[in-house]
mmCIF file with all atom_site columns, C-alpha atoms in Angstrom:
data_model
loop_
_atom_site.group_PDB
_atom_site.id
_atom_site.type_symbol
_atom_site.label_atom_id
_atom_site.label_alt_id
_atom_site.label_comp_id
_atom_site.label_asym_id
_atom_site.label_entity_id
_atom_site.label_seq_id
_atom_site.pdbx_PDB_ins_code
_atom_site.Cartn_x
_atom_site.Cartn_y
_atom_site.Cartn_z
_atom_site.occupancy
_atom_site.B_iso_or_equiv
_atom_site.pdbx_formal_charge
_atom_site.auth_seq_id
_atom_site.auth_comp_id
_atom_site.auth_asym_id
_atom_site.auth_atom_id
_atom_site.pdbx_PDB_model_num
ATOM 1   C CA . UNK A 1 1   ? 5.780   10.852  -2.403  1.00 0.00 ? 60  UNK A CA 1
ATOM 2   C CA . UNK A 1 2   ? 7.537   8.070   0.072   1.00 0.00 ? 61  UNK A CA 1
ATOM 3   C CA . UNK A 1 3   ? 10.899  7.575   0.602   1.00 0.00 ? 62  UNK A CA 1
ATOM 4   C CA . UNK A 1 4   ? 10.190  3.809   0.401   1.00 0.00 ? 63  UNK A CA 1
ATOM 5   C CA . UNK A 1 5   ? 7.857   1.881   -1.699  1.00 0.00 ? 64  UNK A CA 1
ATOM 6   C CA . UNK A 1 6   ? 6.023   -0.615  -1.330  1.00 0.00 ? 65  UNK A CA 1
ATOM 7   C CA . UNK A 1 7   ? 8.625   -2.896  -3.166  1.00 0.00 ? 66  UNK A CA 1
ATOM 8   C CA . UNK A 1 8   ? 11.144  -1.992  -0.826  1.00 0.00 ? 67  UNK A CA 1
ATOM 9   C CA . UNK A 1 9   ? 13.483  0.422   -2.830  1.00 0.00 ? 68  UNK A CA 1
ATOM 10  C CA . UNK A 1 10  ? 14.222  3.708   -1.087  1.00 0.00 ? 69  UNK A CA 1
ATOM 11  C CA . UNK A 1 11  ? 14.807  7.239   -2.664  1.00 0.00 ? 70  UNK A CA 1
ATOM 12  C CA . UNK A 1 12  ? 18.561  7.470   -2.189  1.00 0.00 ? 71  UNK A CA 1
ATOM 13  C CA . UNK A 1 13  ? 19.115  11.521  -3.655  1.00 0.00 ? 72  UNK A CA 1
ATOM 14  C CA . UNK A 1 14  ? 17.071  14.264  -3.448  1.00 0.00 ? 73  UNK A CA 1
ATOM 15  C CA . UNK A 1 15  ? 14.030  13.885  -6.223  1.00 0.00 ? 74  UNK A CA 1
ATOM 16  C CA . UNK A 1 16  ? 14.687  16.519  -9.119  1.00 0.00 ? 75  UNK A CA 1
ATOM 17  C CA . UNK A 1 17  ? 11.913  17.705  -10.859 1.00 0.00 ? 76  UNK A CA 1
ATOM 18  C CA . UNK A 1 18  ? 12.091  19.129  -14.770 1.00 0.00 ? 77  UNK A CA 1
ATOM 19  C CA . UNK A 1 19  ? 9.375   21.167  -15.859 1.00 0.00 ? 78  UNK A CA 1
ATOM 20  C CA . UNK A 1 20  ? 8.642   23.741  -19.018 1.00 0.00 ? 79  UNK A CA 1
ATOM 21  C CA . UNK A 1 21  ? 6.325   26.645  -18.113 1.00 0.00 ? 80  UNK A CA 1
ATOM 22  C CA . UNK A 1 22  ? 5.326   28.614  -20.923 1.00 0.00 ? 81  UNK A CA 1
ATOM 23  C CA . UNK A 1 23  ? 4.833   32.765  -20.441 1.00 0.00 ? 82  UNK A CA 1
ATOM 24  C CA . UNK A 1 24  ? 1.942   32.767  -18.888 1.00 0.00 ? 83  UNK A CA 1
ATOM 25  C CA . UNK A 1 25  ? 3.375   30.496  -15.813 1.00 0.00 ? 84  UNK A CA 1
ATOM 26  C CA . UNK A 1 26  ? 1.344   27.491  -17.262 1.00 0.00 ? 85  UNK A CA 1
ATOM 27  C CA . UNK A 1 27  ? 2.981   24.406  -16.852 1.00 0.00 ? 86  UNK A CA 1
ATOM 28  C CA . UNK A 1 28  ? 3.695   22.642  -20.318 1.00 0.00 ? 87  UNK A CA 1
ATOM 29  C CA . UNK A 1 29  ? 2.909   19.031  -20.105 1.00 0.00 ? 88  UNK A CA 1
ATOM 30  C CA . UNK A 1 30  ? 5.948   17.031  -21.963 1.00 0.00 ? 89  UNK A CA 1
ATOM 31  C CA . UNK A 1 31  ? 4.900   13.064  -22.019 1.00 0.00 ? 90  UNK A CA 1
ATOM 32  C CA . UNK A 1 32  ? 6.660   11.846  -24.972 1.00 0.00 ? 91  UNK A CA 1
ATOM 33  C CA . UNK A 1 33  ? 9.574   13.597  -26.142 1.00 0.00 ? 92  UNK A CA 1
ATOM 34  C CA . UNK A 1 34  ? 11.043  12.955  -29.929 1.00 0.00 ? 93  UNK A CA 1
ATOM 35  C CA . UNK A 1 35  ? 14.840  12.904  -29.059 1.00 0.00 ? 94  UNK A CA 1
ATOM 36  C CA . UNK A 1 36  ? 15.601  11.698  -25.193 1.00 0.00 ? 95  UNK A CA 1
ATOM 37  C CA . UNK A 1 37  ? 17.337  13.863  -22.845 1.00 0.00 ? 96  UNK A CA 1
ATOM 38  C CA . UNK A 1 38  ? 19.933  13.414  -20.270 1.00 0.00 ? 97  UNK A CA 1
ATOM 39  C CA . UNK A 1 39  ? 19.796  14.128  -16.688 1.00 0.00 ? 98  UNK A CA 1
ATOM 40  C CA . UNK A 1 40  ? 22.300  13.652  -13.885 1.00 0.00 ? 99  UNK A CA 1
ATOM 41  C CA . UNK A 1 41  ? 20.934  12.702  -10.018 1.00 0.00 ? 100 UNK A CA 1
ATOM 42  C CA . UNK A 1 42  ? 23.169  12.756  -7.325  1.00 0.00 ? 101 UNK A CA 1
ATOM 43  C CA . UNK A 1 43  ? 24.102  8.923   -6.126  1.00 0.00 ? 102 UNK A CA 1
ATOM 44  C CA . UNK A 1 44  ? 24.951  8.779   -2.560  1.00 0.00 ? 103 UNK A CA 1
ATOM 45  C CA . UNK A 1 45  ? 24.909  4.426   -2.717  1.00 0.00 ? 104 UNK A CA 1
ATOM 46  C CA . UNK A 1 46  ? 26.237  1.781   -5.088  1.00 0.00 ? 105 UNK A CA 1
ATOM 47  C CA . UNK A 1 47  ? 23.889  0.435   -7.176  1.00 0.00 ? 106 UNK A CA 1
ATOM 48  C CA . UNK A 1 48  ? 20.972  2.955   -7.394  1.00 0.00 ? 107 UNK A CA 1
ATOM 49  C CA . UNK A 1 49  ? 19.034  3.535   -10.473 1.00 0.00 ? 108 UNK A CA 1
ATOM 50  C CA . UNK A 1 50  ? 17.189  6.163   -12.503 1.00 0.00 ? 109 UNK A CA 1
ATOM 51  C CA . UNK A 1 51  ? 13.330  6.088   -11.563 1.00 0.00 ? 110 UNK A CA 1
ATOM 52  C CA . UNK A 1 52  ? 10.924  8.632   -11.773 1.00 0.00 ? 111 UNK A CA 1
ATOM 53  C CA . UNK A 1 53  ? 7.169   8.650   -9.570  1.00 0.00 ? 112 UNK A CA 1
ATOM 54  C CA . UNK A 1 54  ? 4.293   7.783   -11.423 1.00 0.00 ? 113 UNK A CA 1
ATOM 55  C CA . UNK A 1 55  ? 1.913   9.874   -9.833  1.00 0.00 ? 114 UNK A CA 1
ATOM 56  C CA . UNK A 1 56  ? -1.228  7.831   -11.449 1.00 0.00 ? 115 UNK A CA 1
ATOM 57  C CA . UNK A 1 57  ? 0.360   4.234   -9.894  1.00 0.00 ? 116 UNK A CA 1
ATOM 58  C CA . UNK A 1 58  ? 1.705   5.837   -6.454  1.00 0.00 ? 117 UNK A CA 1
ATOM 59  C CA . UNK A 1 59  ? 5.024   4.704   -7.094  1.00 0.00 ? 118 UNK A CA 1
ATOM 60  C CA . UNK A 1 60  ? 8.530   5.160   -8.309  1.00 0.00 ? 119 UNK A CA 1
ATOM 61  C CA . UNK A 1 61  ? 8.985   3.537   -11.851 1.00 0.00 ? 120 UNK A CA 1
ATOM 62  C CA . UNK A 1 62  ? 11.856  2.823   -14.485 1.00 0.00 ? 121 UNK A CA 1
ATOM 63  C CA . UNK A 1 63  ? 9.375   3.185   -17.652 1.00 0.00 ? 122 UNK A CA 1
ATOM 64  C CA . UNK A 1 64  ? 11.266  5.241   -20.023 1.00 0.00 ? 123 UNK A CA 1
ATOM 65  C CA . UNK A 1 65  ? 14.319  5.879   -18.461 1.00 0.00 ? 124 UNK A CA 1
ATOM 66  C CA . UNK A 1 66  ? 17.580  3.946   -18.778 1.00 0.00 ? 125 UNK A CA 1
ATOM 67  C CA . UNK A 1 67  ? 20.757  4.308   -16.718 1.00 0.00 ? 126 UNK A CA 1
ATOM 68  C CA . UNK A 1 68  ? 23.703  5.459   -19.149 1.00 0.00 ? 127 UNK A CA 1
ATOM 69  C CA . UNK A 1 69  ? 26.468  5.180   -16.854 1.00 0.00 ? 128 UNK A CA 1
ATOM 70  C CA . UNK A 1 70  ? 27.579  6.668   -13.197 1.00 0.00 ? 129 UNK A CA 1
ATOM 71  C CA . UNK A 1 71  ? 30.151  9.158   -13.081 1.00 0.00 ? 130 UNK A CA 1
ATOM 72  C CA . UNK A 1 72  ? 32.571  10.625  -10.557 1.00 0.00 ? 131 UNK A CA 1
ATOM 73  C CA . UNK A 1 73  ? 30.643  13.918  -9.537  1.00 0.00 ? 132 UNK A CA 1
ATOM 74  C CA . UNK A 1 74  ? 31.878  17.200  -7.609  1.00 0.00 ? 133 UNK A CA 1
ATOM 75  C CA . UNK A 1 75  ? 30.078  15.745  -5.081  1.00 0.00 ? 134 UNK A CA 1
ATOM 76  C CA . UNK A 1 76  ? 30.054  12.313  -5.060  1.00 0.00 ? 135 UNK A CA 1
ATOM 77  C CA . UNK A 1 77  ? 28.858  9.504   -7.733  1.00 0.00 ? 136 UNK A CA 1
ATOM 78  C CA . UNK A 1 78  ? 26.210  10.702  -10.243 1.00 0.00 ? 137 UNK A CA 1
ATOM 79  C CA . UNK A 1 79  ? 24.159  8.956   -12.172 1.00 0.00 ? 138 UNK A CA 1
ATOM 80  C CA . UNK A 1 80  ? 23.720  9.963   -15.851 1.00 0.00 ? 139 UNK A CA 1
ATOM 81  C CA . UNK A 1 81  ? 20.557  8.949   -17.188 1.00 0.00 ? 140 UNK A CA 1
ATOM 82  C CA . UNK A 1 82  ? 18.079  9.210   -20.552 1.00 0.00 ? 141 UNK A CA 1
ATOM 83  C CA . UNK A 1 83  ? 14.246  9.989   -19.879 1.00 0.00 ? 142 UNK A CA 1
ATOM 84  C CA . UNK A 1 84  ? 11.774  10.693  -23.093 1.00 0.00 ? 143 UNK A CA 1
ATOM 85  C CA . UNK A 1 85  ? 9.438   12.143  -20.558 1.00 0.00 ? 144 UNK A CA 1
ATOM 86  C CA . UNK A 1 86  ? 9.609   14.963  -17.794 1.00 0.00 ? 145 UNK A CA 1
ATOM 87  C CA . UNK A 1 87  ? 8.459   14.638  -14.273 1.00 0.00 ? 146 UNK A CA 1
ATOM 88  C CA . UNK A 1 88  ? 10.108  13.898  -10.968 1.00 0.00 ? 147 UNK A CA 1
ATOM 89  C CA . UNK A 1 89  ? 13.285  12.045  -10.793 1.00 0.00 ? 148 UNK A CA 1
ATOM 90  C CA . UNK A 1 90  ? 15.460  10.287  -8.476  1.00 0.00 ? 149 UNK A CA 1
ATOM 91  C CA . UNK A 1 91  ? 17.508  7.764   -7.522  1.00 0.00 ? 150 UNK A CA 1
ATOM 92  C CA . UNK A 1 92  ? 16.716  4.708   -6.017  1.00 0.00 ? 151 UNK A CA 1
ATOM 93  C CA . UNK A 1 93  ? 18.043  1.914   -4.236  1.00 0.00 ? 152 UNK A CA 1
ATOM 94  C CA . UNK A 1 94  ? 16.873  -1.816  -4.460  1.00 0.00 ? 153 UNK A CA 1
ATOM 95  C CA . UNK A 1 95  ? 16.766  -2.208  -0.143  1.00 0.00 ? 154 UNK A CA 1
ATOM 96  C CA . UNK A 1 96  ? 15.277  -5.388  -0.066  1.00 0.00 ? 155 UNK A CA 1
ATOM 97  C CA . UNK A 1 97  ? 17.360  -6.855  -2.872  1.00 0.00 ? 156 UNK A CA 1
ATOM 98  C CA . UNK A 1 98  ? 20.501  -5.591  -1.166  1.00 0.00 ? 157 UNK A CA 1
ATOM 99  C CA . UNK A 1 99  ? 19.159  -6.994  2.578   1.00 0.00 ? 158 UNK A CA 1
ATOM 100 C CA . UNK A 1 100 ? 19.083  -10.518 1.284   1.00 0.00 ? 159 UNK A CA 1
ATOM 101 C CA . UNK A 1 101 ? 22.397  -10.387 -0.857  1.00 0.00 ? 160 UNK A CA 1
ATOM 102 C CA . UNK A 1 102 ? 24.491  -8.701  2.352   1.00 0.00 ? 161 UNK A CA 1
ATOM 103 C CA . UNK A 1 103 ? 22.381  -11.137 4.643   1.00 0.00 ? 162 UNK A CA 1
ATOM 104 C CA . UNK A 1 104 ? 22.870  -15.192 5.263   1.00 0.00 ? 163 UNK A CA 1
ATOM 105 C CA . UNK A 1 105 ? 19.776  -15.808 3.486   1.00 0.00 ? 164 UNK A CA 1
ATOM 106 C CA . UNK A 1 106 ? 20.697  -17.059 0.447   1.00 0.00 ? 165 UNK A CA 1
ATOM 107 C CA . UNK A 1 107 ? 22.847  -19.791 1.779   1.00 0.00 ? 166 UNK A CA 1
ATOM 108 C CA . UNK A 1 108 ? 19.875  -20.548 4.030   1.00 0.00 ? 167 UNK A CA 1
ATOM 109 C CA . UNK A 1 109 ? 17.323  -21.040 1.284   1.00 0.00 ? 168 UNK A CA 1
ATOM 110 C CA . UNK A 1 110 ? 19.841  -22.654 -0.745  1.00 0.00 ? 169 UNK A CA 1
ATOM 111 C CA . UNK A 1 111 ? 19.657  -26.533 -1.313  1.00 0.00 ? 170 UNK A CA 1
ATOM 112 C CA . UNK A 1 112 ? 22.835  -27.153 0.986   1.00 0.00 ? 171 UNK A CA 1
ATOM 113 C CA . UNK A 1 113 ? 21.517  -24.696 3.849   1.00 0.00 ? 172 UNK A CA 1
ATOM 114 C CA . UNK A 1 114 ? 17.463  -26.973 4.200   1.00 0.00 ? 173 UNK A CA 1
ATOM 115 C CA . UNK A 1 115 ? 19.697  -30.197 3.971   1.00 0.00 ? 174 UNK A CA 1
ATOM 116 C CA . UNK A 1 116 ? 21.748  -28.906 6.848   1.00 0.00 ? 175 UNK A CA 1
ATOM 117 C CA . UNK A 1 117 ? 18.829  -27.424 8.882   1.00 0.00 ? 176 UNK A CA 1
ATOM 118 C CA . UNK A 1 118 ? 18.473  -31.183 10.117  1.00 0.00 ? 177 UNK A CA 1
ATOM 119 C CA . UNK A 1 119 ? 21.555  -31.509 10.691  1.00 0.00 ? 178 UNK A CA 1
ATOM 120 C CA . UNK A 1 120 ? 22.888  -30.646 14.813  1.00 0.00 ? 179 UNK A CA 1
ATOM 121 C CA . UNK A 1 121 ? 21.312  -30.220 17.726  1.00 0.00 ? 180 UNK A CA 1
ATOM 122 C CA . UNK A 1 122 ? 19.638  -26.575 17.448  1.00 0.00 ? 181 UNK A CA 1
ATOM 123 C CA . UNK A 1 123 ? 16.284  -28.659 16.633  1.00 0.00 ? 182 UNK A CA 1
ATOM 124 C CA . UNK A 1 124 ? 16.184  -30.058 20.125  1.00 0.00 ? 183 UNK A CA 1
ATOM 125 C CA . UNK A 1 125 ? 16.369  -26.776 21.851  1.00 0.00 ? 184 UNK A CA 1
ATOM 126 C CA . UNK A 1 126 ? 13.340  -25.468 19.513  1.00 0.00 ? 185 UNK A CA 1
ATOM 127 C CA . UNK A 1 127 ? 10.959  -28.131 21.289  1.00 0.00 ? 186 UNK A CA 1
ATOM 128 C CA . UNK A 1 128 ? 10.590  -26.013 24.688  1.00 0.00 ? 187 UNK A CA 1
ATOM 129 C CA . UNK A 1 129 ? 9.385   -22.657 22.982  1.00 0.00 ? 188 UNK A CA 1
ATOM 130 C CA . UNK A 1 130 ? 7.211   -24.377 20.806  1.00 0.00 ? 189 UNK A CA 1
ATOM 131 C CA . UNK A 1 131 ? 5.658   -26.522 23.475  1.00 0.00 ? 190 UNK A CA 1
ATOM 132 C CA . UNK A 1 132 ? 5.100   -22.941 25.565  1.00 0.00 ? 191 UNK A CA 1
ATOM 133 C CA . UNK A 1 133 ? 3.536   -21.099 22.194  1.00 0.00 ? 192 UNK A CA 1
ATOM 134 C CA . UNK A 1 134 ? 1.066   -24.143 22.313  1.00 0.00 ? 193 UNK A CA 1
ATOM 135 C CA . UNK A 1 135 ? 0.525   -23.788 25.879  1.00 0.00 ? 194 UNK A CA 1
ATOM 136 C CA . UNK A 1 136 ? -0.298  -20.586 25.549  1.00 0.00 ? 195 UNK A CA 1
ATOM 137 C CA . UNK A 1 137 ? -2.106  -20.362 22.496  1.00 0.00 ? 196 UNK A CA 1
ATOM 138 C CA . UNK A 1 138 ? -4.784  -23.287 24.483  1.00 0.00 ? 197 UNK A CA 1
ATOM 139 C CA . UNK A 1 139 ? -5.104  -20.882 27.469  1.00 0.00 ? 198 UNK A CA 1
ATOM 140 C CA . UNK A 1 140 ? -6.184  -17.952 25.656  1.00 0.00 ? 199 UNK A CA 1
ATOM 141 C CA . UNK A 1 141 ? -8.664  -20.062 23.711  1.00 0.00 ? 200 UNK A CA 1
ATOM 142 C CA . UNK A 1 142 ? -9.674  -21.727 26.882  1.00 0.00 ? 201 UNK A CA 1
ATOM 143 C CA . UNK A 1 143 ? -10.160 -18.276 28.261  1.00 0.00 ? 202 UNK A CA 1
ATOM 144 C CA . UNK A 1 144 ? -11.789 -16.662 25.593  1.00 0.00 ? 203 UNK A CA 1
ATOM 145 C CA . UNK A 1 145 ? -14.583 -19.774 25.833  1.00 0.00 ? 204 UNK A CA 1
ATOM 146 C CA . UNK A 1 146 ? -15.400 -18.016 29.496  1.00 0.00 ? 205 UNK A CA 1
ATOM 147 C CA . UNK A 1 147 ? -15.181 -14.710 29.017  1.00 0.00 ? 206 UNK A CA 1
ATOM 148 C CA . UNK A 1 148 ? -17.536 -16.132 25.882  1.00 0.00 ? 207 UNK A CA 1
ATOM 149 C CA . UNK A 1 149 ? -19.986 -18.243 28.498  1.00 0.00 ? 208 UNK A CA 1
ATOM 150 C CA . UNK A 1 150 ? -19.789 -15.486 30.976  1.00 0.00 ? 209 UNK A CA 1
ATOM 151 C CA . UNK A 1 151 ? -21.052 -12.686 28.279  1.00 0.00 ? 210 UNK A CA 1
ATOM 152 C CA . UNK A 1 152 ? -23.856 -14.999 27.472  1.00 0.00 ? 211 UNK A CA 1
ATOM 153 C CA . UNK A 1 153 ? -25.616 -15.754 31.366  1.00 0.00 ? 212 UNK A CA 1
#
């Protein structure tokens, strides 16, 4: 289990797992309860959510869970949540959401921001490095060609 997904949200508490285990030490698999239960998970960042890992999709998920409120906790914000199904729980965190809303990007990628990427004289100093990638970029083909001819006589 990752502390990061491939979607870029990150396990931000430590996972808590609920399991029943009948007398004989068996685990007793509980996939779809009748009533939903509530859980609490530790939130250590604004704006994390209830998820739980799917172990057959190798990832955290929201399926079945919803987020009931957050709380003031002994220790810090907790996150009171509703599950009809048992497994591994945490909370998560939305990284790459949170990257591009504390970042510049949206007001580059707005409208305004490609209008004004014409606008100044930034483009004129972009000419040299480009000229030098293609400069490059020519002498390694031209020098894989002889190290090609070379391999061949």
């Amino acid at each position: 289990m990752p502390r990061q997904d491939a979607e870029g949200r990150r396990l931000v508490s430590p996972p808590v797992s609920i399991t029943f285990r009948g007398s004989d030490g068996r685990e007793i698999p509980l996939t779809s309860l009748a009533r939903p239960i509530d859980i609490r998970l530790p939130a250590t960042s604004a704006g994390a959510f209830c998820a739980f890992w799917d172990e057959d999709e190798g990832t955290w998920s929201t399926r079945g869970l919803a987020l009931l409120s957050v709380e003031d906790g002994i220790d810090g914000p907790e996150l009171l949540c509703q599950t009809t199904h048992l497994t591994l729980f945490g909370a998560l965190l939305d990284t790459l959401i949170k990257v591009v809303q504390c970042s510049t990007a949206s007001e580059v990628f707005s409208a305004e921001g490609f209008e004004n990427l014409g606008k100044g004289k930034w483009l004129s100093y972009t000419y040299v490095p480009c000229i030098a990638l293609l400069l490059f970029i020519l002498l390694l083909l031209y020098a894989v060609r002889l190290d090609t001819r070379r391999s061949l006589s």
